Amino acid sequence: MSAAALFNGAPAPDLALHRGLHYGDGVFRTCLIYRSQIIDIQEQCDTLNTDAARLGIASVAAPELAREAGELARGHDRAVLKMTLLRAGTARGYRPDGRAADRLLCRYLAPVFPAAAWERGVTAVRSSFRLAAQPALAGIKHLNRLEQVLASRDWPPGTDEALLEDEAGRPVCGTRTNLFWVSAGVLHTPVLDRCGVAGLMRRKILALAERTGLKTDIRAGTWGELDAADEMFLTNSLVGIWPVAACGAWRRPAPGPVTRDLMEQLRHPRLVQP
Amino acid sequence: MSAAALFNGAPAPDLALHRGLHYGDGVFRTCLIYRSQIIDIQEQCDTLNTDAARLGIASVAAPELAREAGELARGHDRAVLKMTLLRAGTARGYRPDGRAADRLLCRYLAPVFPAAAWERGVTAVRSSFRLAAQPALAGIKHLNRLEQVLASRDWPPGTDEALLEDEAGRPVCGTRTNLFWVSAGVLHTPVLDRCGVAGLMRRKILALAERTGLKTDIRAGTWGELDAADEMFLTNSLVGIWPVAACGAWRRPAPGPVTRDLMEQLRHPRLVQP
């Protein structure tokens, strides 16, 4: 079963002139399809609309979006759904002439990973790529993703994720994951007000921490703090929580106790290699 | 005659899954078609390939590109040609799995402007939008253009272009033009090593200045320098040189003598309202 796409509910769009392609004028969410259901579909639709609003793009009725997404998910045990809202328009010129949105829903085969990724942790590297500071776009999952493309070009073999830094040289996130670490029983994650993408899984983890009384600290940290961390993990809506076992010289048995506890509470399906 | 597109030489592509749309993983040039010819086609093809190389995208043979572009230009008195090179691929995931390029050529109706734009100058405003500093992407005409979209959203009526600043609050360029000013007989234009797009017309103007013995100064300037300028103008491959008559409180008879001289030497066709 290969990839499939629906554009405003219909197949086979001609997007050659669309401003989504020419300017990246849109936002997206990546969701996990598990047993024909889309995990967190309501929150994903809401966040998609919230991000769209920051670009001045009209929202799409969440029930309609969820219904169309459900059609693509039906009959799929594990797959990936990407929901995209694009500012409508095919005229040339940066200046938007409205807020109308086109919706693009794409279904892909789910990636699979060795079970060891969750059971013994993944390997991250510290990338030398620095994310630009742009408060107007920070936190939004938008279609301008060249930084992530460039940052993931030259990974050493055996790398599962690269960690990126901000303009001041502080760790921010992975190329496709949010970053957390645990120090002295406190859960840390970088603030994302100048760069980085605020994933839905990041929000879920922070809510989970709050519910369970785990103290959290959301602010810019340093590589030194990361080097001294007791535990480290990465999150996104596909993998859930990936414990980190190695990041450069940093090595820890993974998952550590706090990470393991969060994973058990999260109960996220695993995309395990058969 | 409406817009038309050729994707790898064929019409009607399905780009719903293309990484050009999902990540903006590509570069482009905007060219003027005048009397069935594409102005500076050779230089445009070369610059397109140079920009593509910076993203690790393979080059396309310039003669093939020029031939296809010529097909789209034939029979058009004035039109716009947009040449785009996209990293080929429809798989999900930022990490590029190769350098292969897809080419997309689009022809649009030419925009038209009042003759006064060239004869008496245009009105620019100083935008409060700051371009992020990203040396890895600076100067490249790539498809991640959300900053330009956002910066051109809220223009006051009567505005022809908005000038943007860098992270240090220094003027860099317009949303779709490069910026020049003249002070005490010296031609100034901002350096573009941290943000901004290096247009082909900017390069032509600098070459023209060199040939005619006009002293040039390429470095970051300040709004104060701009406020004290004798002349100011904007450039791109469609309008050529647009003299600026007003920018905030700054007002000057336009075009000034140095600008007029450059315009006369450039002899760029004008997209004048009939």
Coordinates of C-alpha atoms in Angstrom, one line a residue:
Chain A
M1 CA 0.0 0.0 0.0
S2 CA 1.8 3.2 -1.1
A3 CA 1.3 6.8 -0.3
A4 CA -2.0 8.6 -0.9
A5 CA -3.1 12.2 -0.9
L6 CA -6.4 14.1 -0.7
F7 CA -6.5 17.8 -1.7
N8 CA -9.6 19.5 -0.4
G9 CA -11.1 16.0 -0.4
A10 CA -10.2 15.1 -3.9
P11 CA -7.3 13.2 -5.5
A12 CA -4.7 14.2 -8.0
P13 CA -4.3 17.9 -7.5
D14 CA -2.2 20.1 -9.8
L15 CA -0.1 22.1 -7.4
A16 CA 2.6 23.4 -9.9
L17 CA 1.6 27.1 -9.3
H18 CA 0.4 26.8 -5.7
R19 CA 1.9 29.2 -3.2
G20 CA 2.3 26.3 -0.8
L21 CA 5.0 25.0 -3.2
H22 CA 6.5 28.4 -4.2
Y23 CA 6.7 30.0 -0.7
G24 CA 6.0 27.2 1.8
D25 CA 3.0 29.3 2.9
G26 CA 1.4 26.7 5.1
V27 CA 1.5 24.6 8.3
F28 CA 1.3 20.8 9.0
R29 CA 1.1 18.1 11.6
T30 CA 2.4 14.6 11.4
C31 CA 0.2 12.0 13.1
L32 CA 0.4 8.3 13.8
I33 CA -2.3 6.1 12.4
Y34 CA -2.7 3.0 14.7
R35 CA -5.3 0.4 14.1
S36 CA -7.3 2.6 11.7
Q37 CA -7.4 5.4 14.3
I38 CA -5.4 8.7 14.3
I39 CA -3.7 9.2 17.7
D40 CA -4.7 12.6 19.2
I41 CA -6.6 13.6 16.1
Q42 CA -8.6 16.3 17.9
E43 CA -5.5 18.0 19.4
Q44 CA -3.7 17.7 16.1
C45 CA -6.5 19.5 14.2
D46 CA -6.7 22.2 16.9
T47 CA -2.9 22.7 16.8
L48 CA -2.9 22.8 13.0
N49 CA -5.5 25.6 13.1
T50 CA -3.6 27.5 15.9
D51 CA -0.4 27.4 13.8
A52 CA -2.3 28.5 10.7
A53 CA -3.7 31.5 12.6
R54 CA -0.2 32.7 13.4
L55 CA 0.4 32.9 9.6
G56 CA -2.9 34.5 9.0
I57 CA -4.4 31.5 7.3
A58 CA -8.1 30.6 7.9
S59 CA -8.9 27.6 10.1
V60 CA -10.6 24.5 8.8
A61 CA -13.5 23.0 10.7
A62 CA -11.8 20.3 12.9
P63 CA -14.7 17.8 12.5
E64 CA -14.4 18.0 8.6
L65 CA -10.6 17.6 8.9
A66 CA -11.0 14.7 11.3
R67 CA -13.5 13.0 9.0
E68 CA -11.3 13.2 5.9
A69 CA -8.3 12.1 7.9
G70 CA -10.4 9.1 9.2
E71 CA -11.1 8.1 5.6
L72 CA -7.4 7.9 4.8
A73 CA -6.7 6.0 8.1
R74 CA -9.4 3.4 7.7
G75 CA -8.0 -0.1 7.2
H76 CA -4.5 0.8 8.1
D77 CA -2.9 -0.9 11.0
R78 CA 0.1 1.5 11.2
A79 CA 0.7 4.4 9.0
V80 CA 1.6 8.1 9.0
L81 CA -0.9 10.9 8.3
K82 CA 0.4 14.3 7.4
M83 CA -2.2 17.1 7.6
T84 CA -1.3 20.3 5.8
L85 CA -3.1 23.7 5.6
L86 CA -1.9 25.8 2.7
R87 CA -2.8 29.4 2.1
A88 CA -4.9 29.1 -1.1
G89 CA -3.7 30.8 -4.3
T90 CA -1.7 30.3 -7.4
A91 CA -0.9 33.9 -8.3
R92 CA 2.7 35.0 -8.2
G93 CA 3.8 37.4 -5.5
Y94 CA 4.6 37.0 -1.8
R95 CA 1.9 39.3 -0.6
P96 CA -1.1 37.1 0.5
D97 CA -4.4 38.2 -1.1
G98 CA -6.4 36.4 1.5
R99 CA -6.7 34.0 4.3
A100 CA -8.5 31.1 2.5
A101 CA -7.0 27.7 3.2
D102 CA -6.5 24.6 1.1
R103 CA -6.2 21.3 3.0
L104 CA -3.8 18.5 1.9
L105 CA -4.0 15.2 3.7
C106 CA -1.2 12.6 2.9
R107 CA -0.9 9.1 4.1
Y108 CA 2.4 7.4 4.1
L109 CA 3.8 4.0 5.1
A110 CA 4.8 4.1 8.7
P111 CA 8.6 4.1 9.3
V112 CA 9.8 1.2 11.4
F113 CA 12.7 1.0 13.9
P114 CA 14.4 -1.7 15.9
A115 CA 12.8 -2.4 19.2
A116 CA 16.1 -1.5 20.8
A117 CA 15.4 2.2 20.0
W118 CA 12.9 2.1 22.9
E119 CA 14.4 -0.6 25.0
R120 CA 18.0 0.4 25.0
G121 CA 17.9 4.0 23.6
V122 CA 19.0 5.8 20.5
T123 CA 22.2 7.6 19.5
A124 CA 22.0 11.3 19.0
V125 CA 24.8 13.6 17.7
R126 CA 25.4 17.2 18.4
S127 CA 25.0 19.0 15.0
S128 CA 27.0 22.1 14.2
F129 CA 24.0 23.5 12.4
R130 CA 22.5 26.5 14.1
L131 CA 18.8 27.4 13.8
A132 CA 18.1 31.0 12.9
A133 CA 16.2 33.1 15.5
Q134 CA 12.9 34.2 14.0
P135 CA 10.3 34.9 16.8
A136 CA 7.6 35.4 14.1
L137 CA 7.9 31.7 13.1
A138 CA 9.2 30.1 16.3
G139 CA 7.3 27.1 17.5
I140 CA 5.1 26.8 14.4
K141 CA 5.3 23.6 12.3
H142 CA 5.4 25.4 9.0
L143 CA 6.5 24.4 5.5
N144 CA 9.8 26.3 5.5
R145 CA 12.0 23.3 6.5
L146 CA 15.3 23.9 4.7
E147 CA 17.1 24.2 8.0
Q148 CA 16.0 20.7 9.0
V149 CA 16.9 19.4 5.5
L150 CA 20.4 20.8 5.7
A151 CA 21.0 19.8 9.3
S152 CA 20.1 16.1 8.5
R153 CA 22.3 15.9 5.4
D154 CA 25.6 14.6 6.8
W155 CA 24.8 12.3 9.7
P156 CA 27.5 9.9 10.7
P157 CA 26.5 6.2 10.3
G158 CA 24.5 4.9 13.3
T159 CA 23.0 8.2 14.0
D160 CA 19.3 8.3 14.9
E161 CA 18.9 12.0 15.4
A162 CA 20.9 15.2 15.4
L163 CA 20.5 17.9 18.0
L164 CA 20.5 21.5 16.8
E165 CA 21.5 24.7 18.6
D166 CA 20.2 28.2 18.6
E167 CA 22.1 31.3 17.5
A168 CA 23.7 31.5 20.9
G169 CA 24.9 27.9 20.7
R170 CA 22.4 26.4 23.1
P171 CA 20.7 23.1 22.4
V172 CA 17.1 23.4 21.1
C173 CA 15.7 20.3 19.6
G174 CA 16.4 17.4 17.2
T175 CA 15.7 17.7 13.4
R176 CA 12.4 16.0 13.9
T177 CA 12.0 15.7 17.6
N178 CA 11.8 17.8 20.8
L179 CA 14.5 17.4 23.4
F180 CA 14.1 16.7 27.1
W181 CA 16.6 15.9 29.8
V182 CA 16.4 15.0 33.5
S183 CA 18.8 16.4 36.1
A184 CA 18.4 15.8 39.8
G185 CA 14.8 14.7 39.3
V186 CA 13.7 17.8 37.3
L187 CA 12.5 17.5 33.7
H188 CA 14.1 20.1 31.4
T189 CA 13.1 21.1 27.9
P190 CA 14.2 24.2 25.9
V191 CA 11.9 27.2 25.5
L192 CA 10.9 27.6 21.8
D193 CA 10.3 31.3 21.5
R194 CA 13.0 32.1 19.0
C195 CA 13.4 28.9 17.0
G196 CA 12.3 25.3 17.0
V197 CA 9.0 23.5 16.6
A198 CA 6.6 22.9 19.5
G199 CA 5.5 19.3 18.9
L200 CA 2.2 18.0 20.2
M201 CA 4.1 15.1 22.0
R202 CA 6.2 17.7 23.8
R203 CA 3.0 19.3 25.2
K204 CA 1.7 15.8 26.1
I205 CA 4.8 15.0 28.1
L206 CA 4.7 18.3 29.9
A207 CA 1.1 17.7 30.8
L208 CA 1.9 14.2 31.9
A209 CA 4.7 15.6 34.1
E210 CA 2.4 18.1 35.7
R211 CA -0.2 15.4 36.4
T212 CA 2.3 13.1 38.1
G213 CA 4.0 15.9 40.1
L214 CA 7.3 15.7 38.1
K215 CA 8.9 19.1 38.4
T216 CA 9.5 20.8 35.0
D217 CA 11.8 23.6 33.9
I218 CA 11.2 25.2 30.5
R219 CA 14.1 27.5 29.5
A220 CA 17.1 27.7 27.3
G221 CA 19.8 25.3 28.6
T222 CA 23.4 24.8 27.7
W223 CA 25.4 21.9 26.2
G224 CA 27.1 21.7 29.6
E225 CA 23.8 21.0 31.3
L226 CA 23.0 18.4 28.7
D227 CA 26.5 16.8 29.3
A228 CA 25.7 16.5 33.0
A229 CA 22.1 15.2 32.6
D230 CA 21.1 12.0 34.3
E231 CA 18.7 11.1 31.4
M232 CA 17.9 12.4 28.0
F233 CA 15.0 11.7 25.6
L234 CA 13.5 12.8 22.3
T235 CA 9.8 13.0 21.5
N236 CA 7.5 13.3 18.5
S237 CA 4.1 12.1 17.5
L238 CA 5.4 9.0 15.6
V239 CA 7.9 7.6 18.0
G240 CA 6.4 8.9 21.3
I241 CA 9.4 8.9 23.6
W242 CA 12.8 7.8 22.4
P243 CA 15.3 7.4 25.3
V244 CA 18.8 8.6 24.4
A245 CA 21.6 6.2 25.2
A246 CA 24.4 8.2 23.7
C247 CA 25.1 11.8 22.6
G248 CA 28.7 12.4 21.8
A249 CA 30.7 11.5 24.9
W250 CA 27.6 11.4 27.0
R251 CA 26.5 7.7 27.7
R252 CA 23.8 6.5 30.1
P253 CA 21.9 3.3 30.5
A254 CA 18.6 4.0 28.8
P255 CA 15.8 4.4 29.5
G256 CA 16.6 5.9 32.9
P257 CA 14.0 5.7 35.6
V258 CA 12.1 9.0 35.0
T259 CA 12.0 8.3 31.2
R260 CA 10.8 4.8 31.8
D261 CA 8.0 6.1 34.0
L262 CA 6.9 8.6 31.4
M263 CA 7.0 5.9 28.7
E264 CA 4.9 3.6 30.7
Q265 CA 2.3 6.3 31.4
L266 CA 2.3 7.4 27.8
R267 CA 1.6 3.9 26.3
H268 CA 2.5 5.1 22.8
P269 CA 2.3 2.4 20.1
R270 CA 5.8 1.4 18.9
L271 CA 6.8 1.4 15.2
V272 CA 8.8 -1.7 15.7
Q273 CA 10.7 -3.6 12.9
P274 CA 9.0 -6.9 12.4
Chain B
M1 CA -3.3 33.9 -21.8
S2 CA -3.1 32.4 -18.3
A3 CA -0.3 30.8 -16.4
A4 CA 1.4 27.6 -17.6
A5 CA 3.8 25.2 -16.1
L6 CA 6.2 22.5 -17.3
F7 CA 7.6 19.9 -14.9
N8 CA 10.6 18.1 -16.3
G9 CA 9.3 19.1 -19.7
A10 CA 5.8 17.8 -19.3
P11 CA 2.5 19.4 -18.2
A12 CA 0.2 18.6 -15.2
P13 CA 2.4 17.2 -12.6
D14 CA 1.1 15.7 -9.3
L15 CA 3.2 17.3 -6.7
A16 CA 1.1 16.5 -3.6
L17 CA 3.8 14.4 -2.0
H18 CA 6.8 16.3 -3.5
R19 CA 9.5 17.5 -1.0
G20 CA 9.5 20.8 -2.8
L21 CA 6.0 21.4 -1.4
H22 CA 6.6 19.8 2.0
Y23 CA 10.0 21.3 2.8
G24 CA 10.6 24.0 0.3
D25 CA 13.6 22.0 -0.7
G26 CA 14.5 24.0 -3.9
V27 CA 15.7 27.2 -5.5
F28 CA 14.3 29.5 -8.1
R29 CA 14.8 32.5 -10.4
T30 CA 12.3 35.0 -11.6
C31 CA 13.0 36.2 -15.2
L32 CA 11.4 38.8 -17.5
I33 CA 10.1 37.5 -20.9
Y34 CA 10.3 40.4 -23.4
R35 CA 9.4 40.0 -27.0
S36 CA 9.6 36.2 -26.7
Q37 CA 13.1 36.4 -25.3
I38 CA 14.1 35.7 -21.7
I39 CA 16.3 38.5 -20.4
D40 CA 19.7 37.2 -19.1
I41 CA 18.7 33.6 -19.5
Q42 CA 22.2 32.3 -19.4
E43 CA 23.1 34.1 -16.2
Q44 CA 19.8 33.1 -14.7
C45 CA 20.4 29.4 -15.5
D46 CA 23.9 29.6 -14.0
T47 CA 22.8 31.3 -10.8
L48 CA 20.0 28.8 -10.4
N49 CA 22.5 26.0 -10.6
T50 CA 24.9 27.8 -8.2
D51 CA 22.1 28.3 -5.6
A52 CA 21.1 24.6 -6.0
A53 CA 24.6 23.5 -5.4
R54 CA 24.6 25.3 -2.0
L55 CA 21.6 23.1 -1.0
G56 CA 23.3 20.0 -2.4
I57 CA 20.9 19.7 -5.3
A58 CA 22.3 18.6 -8.7
S59 CA 22.6 21.1 -11.5
V60 CA 20.6 20.9 -14.6
A61 CA 22.2 21.4 -18.0
A62 CA 21.8 25.1 -18.7
P63 CA 21.2 24.7 -22.5
E64 CA 18.3 22.2 -21.8
L65 CA 16.9 24.6 -19.2
A66 CA 17.2 27.6 -21.6
R67 CA 15.6 25.6 -24.4
E68 CA 12.6 24.6 -22.3
A69 CA 12.3 28.1 -21.0
G70 CA 12.4 29.4 -24.6
E71 CA 9.4 27.2 -25.5
L72 CA 7.4 28.8 -22.7
A73 CA 8.5 32.3 -23.7
R74 CA 7.8 32.0 -27.5
G75 CA 5.0 34.2 -28.6
H76 CA 4.8 36.3 -25.4
D77 CA 5.5 40.0 -25.7
R78 CA 5.8 40.5 -21.9
A79 CA 5.5 37.8 -19.3
V80 CA 7.2 36.3 -16.3
L81 CA 9.2 33.1 -16.2
K82 CA 9.9 31.4 -12.9
M83 CA 12.5 28.6 -13.1
T84 CA 12.6 26.3 -10.1
L85 CA 14.9 23.4 -9.3
L86 CA 13.5 21.1 -6.6
R87 CA 15.3 18.2 -4.9
A88 CA 13.5 15.2 -6.4
G89 CA 11.7 12.9 -4.1
T90 CA 8.3 12.2 -2.6
A91 CA 9.3 10.2 0.5
R92 CA 8.5 11.6 3.9
G93 CA 11.5 12.8 6.0
Y94 CA 13.7 15.8 6.0
R95 CA 16.9 13.9 5.3
P96 CA 17.7 14.1 1.6
D97 CA 18.3 10.7 0.0
G98 CA 20.1 12.2 -3.0
R99 CA 21.0 15.2 -5.1
A100 CA 18.7 14.6 -8.1
A101 CA 16.8 17.6 -9.3
D102 CA 13.3 18.1 -10.8
R103 CA 12.8 21.3 -12.8
L104 CA 9.6 23.3 -12.8
L105 CA 9.2 26.1 -15.2
C106 CA 6.2 28.4 -14.8
R107 CA 5.0 31.3 -17.0
Y108 CA 2.8 34.0 -15.6
L109 CA 1.2 37.2 -16.9
A110 CA 3.6 40.1 -16.4
P111 CA 2.7 42.5 -13.7
V112 CA 2.2 46.1 -14.9
F113 CA 2.9 49.3 -13.1
P114 CA 2.2 53.0 -13.7
A115 CA 5.0 54.6 -15.8
A116 CA 5.4 57.0 -12.8
A117 CA 7.1 54.2 -10.9
W118 CA 10.2 54.7 -13.1
E119 CA 9.7 58.3 -14.0
R120 CA 8.9 59.8 -10.6
G121 CA 9.9 57.0 -8.2
V122 CA 8.1 54.5 -5.9
T123 CA 7.1 54.7 -2.3
A124 CA 8.8 52.3 0.2
V125 CA 8.1 51.8 3.9
R126 CA 10.3 50.7 6.6
S127 CA 8.9 47.4 7.8
S128 CA 9.2 46.3 11.4
F129 CA 9.8 42.7 10.2
R130 CA 13.3 41.4 11.0
L131 CA 14.9 38.8 8.8
A132 CA 16.5 35.9 10.7
A133 CA 20.3 35.5 10.4
Q134 CA 21.0 32.1 8.7
P135 CA 24.4 32.1 7.0
A136 CA 23.7 28.7 5.5
L137 CA 20.8 30.1 3.5
A138 CA 21.8 33.8 3.1
G139 CA 21.9 35.1 -0.5
I140 CA 20.1 32.0 -1.9
K141 CA 16.8 32.4 -3.7
H142 CA 15.3 29.3 -2.1
L143 CA 11.7 28.2 -1.6
N144 CA 11.4 29.0 2.1
R145 CA 9.8 32.4 1.8
L146 CA 7.5 32.7 4.7
E147 CA 9.4 35.8 6.0
Q148 CA 8.7 37.6 2.8
V149 CA 5.0 36.5 3.0
L150 CA 4.6 37.8 6.5
A151 CA 6.6 41.0 5.9
S152 CA 4.3 41.9 2.9
R153 CA 1.0 41.2 4.7
D154 CA 0.2 44.6 6.2
W155 CA 1.4 47.3 3.9
P156 CA -0.2 50.7 4.2
P157 CA -2.2 51.8 1.0
G158 CA 0.1 53.3 -1.6
T159 CA 3.1 51.2 -0.6
D160 CA 5.2 49.8 -3.5
E161 CA 7.7 47.9 -1.4
A162 CA 8.6 47.3 2.3
L163 CA 12.3 47.4 3.4
L164 CA 13.3 44.8 5.9
E165 CA 16.0 44.8 8.5
D166 CA 18.4 42.2 9.9
E167 CA 18.6 40.9 13.4
A168 CA 20.7 43.9 14.4
G169 CA 18.1 46.3 13.0
R170 CA 20.0 47.3 9.9
P171 CA 18.3 47.7 6.5
V172 CA 18.9 44.7 4.2
C173 CA 16.5 44.6 1.2
G174 CA 12.9 44.9 0.1
T175 CA 10.5 41.9 0.2
R176 CA 11.2 41.2 -3.5
T177 CA 13.9 43.7 -4.4
N178 CA 17.5 44.5 -3.5
L179 CA 18.3 47.9 -2.0
F180 CA 20.8 50.5 -3.1
W181 CA 21.5 54.0 -2.0
V182 CA 23.8 56.8 -3.1
S183 CA 25.7 59.0 -0.7
A184 CA 28.3 61.6 -1.7
G185 CA 28.6 59.9 -5.1
V186 CA 29.2 56.4 -3.7
L187 CA 26.8 53.5 -4.4
H188 CA 25.9 51.5 -1.3
T189 CA 24.2 48.1 -1.0
P190 CA 24.0 45.9 2.0
V191 CA 26.1 42.8 2.3
L192 CA 24.0 39.6 2.2
D193 CA 26.0 37.1 4.2
R194 CA 23.6 36.5 7.0
C195 CA 20.2 37.1 5.4
G196 CA 18.6 38.4 2.2
V197 CA 18.6 37.3 -1.4
A198 CA 21.3 38.2 -3.9
G199 CA 19.3 39.1 -7.0
L200 CA 20.8 38.9 -10.5
M201 CA 19.9 42.5 -11.1
R202 CA 21.9 43.5 -8.0
R203 CA 24.9 41.8 -9.5
K204 CA 24.3 43.5 -12.9
I205 CA 24.1 46.9 -11.2
L206 CA 27.3 46.4 -9.3
A207 CA 29.0 45.3 -12.6
L208 CA 27.6 48.3 -14.4
A209 CA 29.0 50.6 -11.6
E210 CA 32.4 49.0 -11.9
R211 CA 32.5 49.4 -15.6
T212 CA 31.5 53.1 -15.4
G213 CA 33.9 53.9 -12.5
L214 CA 31.1 54.5 -10.0
K215 CA 32.6 53.7 -6.5
T216 CA 30.7 51.0 -4.6
D217 CA 30.5 50.1 -1.0
I218 CA 29.0 46.7 -0.1
R219 CA 28.5 46.4 3.7
A220 CA 25.8 46.5 6.4
G221 CA 24.5 50.1 6.6
T222 CA 22.2 51.8 9.1
W223 CA 18.8 53.4 8.8
G224 CA 20.5 56.6 9.7
E225 CA 22.7 56.3 6.6
L226 CA 19.6 55.6 4.5
D227 CA 17.9 58.6 6.0
A228 CA 20.8 60.8 4.9
A229 CA 21.1 59.2 1.4
D230 CA 21.0 61.4 -1.7
E231 CA 19.3 58.8 -3.8
M232 CA 17.8 55.4 -3.2
F233 CA 16.6 52.7 -5.6
L234 CA 15.3 49.1 -5.6
T235 CA 16.2 46.4 -8.1
N236 CA 14.9 43.1 -9.4
S237 CA 14.8 41.2 -12.7
L238 CA 11.3 42.3 -13.5
V239 CA 11.3 46.0 -12.8
G240 CA 15.1 46.6 -13.4
I241 CA 15.7 49.7 -11.3
W242 CA 12.9 51.4 -9.4
P243 CA 14.0 54.8 -8.1
V244 CA 12.6 55.5 -4.6
A245 CA 10.9 58.9 -4.1
A246 CA 9.7 58.4 -0.6
C247 CA 10.6 56.1 2.4
G248 CA 9.0 57.3 5.6
A249 CA 10.1 60.9 6.2
W250 CA 12.8 60.6 3.5
R251 CA 11.7 62.4 0.3
R252 CA 13.8 63.1 -2.8
P253 CA 13.1 64.0 -6.4
A254 CA 13.5 60.7 -8.2
P255 CA 15.3 59.4 -10.1
G256 CA 18.3 61.2 -8.9
P257 CA 21.3 61.7 -11.2
V258 CA 23.3 58.6 -10.4
T259 CA 20.1 56.4 -10.5
R260 CA 19.1 58.0 -13.8
D261 CA 22.5 57.3 -15.3
L262 CA 22.3 53.6 -14.2
M263 CA 18.8 53.3 -15.6
E264 CA 19.8 54.7 -19.0
Q265 CA 22.8 52.3 -19.2
L266 CA 20.7 49.3 -18.1
R267 CA 17.9 49.9 -20.7
H268 CA 15.6 47.4 -19.0
P269 CA 12.2 47.0 -20.6
R270 CA 9.4 48.6 -18.4
L271 CA 6.3 46.8 -17.4
V272 CA 4.1 49.8 -17.9
Q273 CA 0.4 50.0 -17.5
P274 CA -1.2 50.4 -20.9

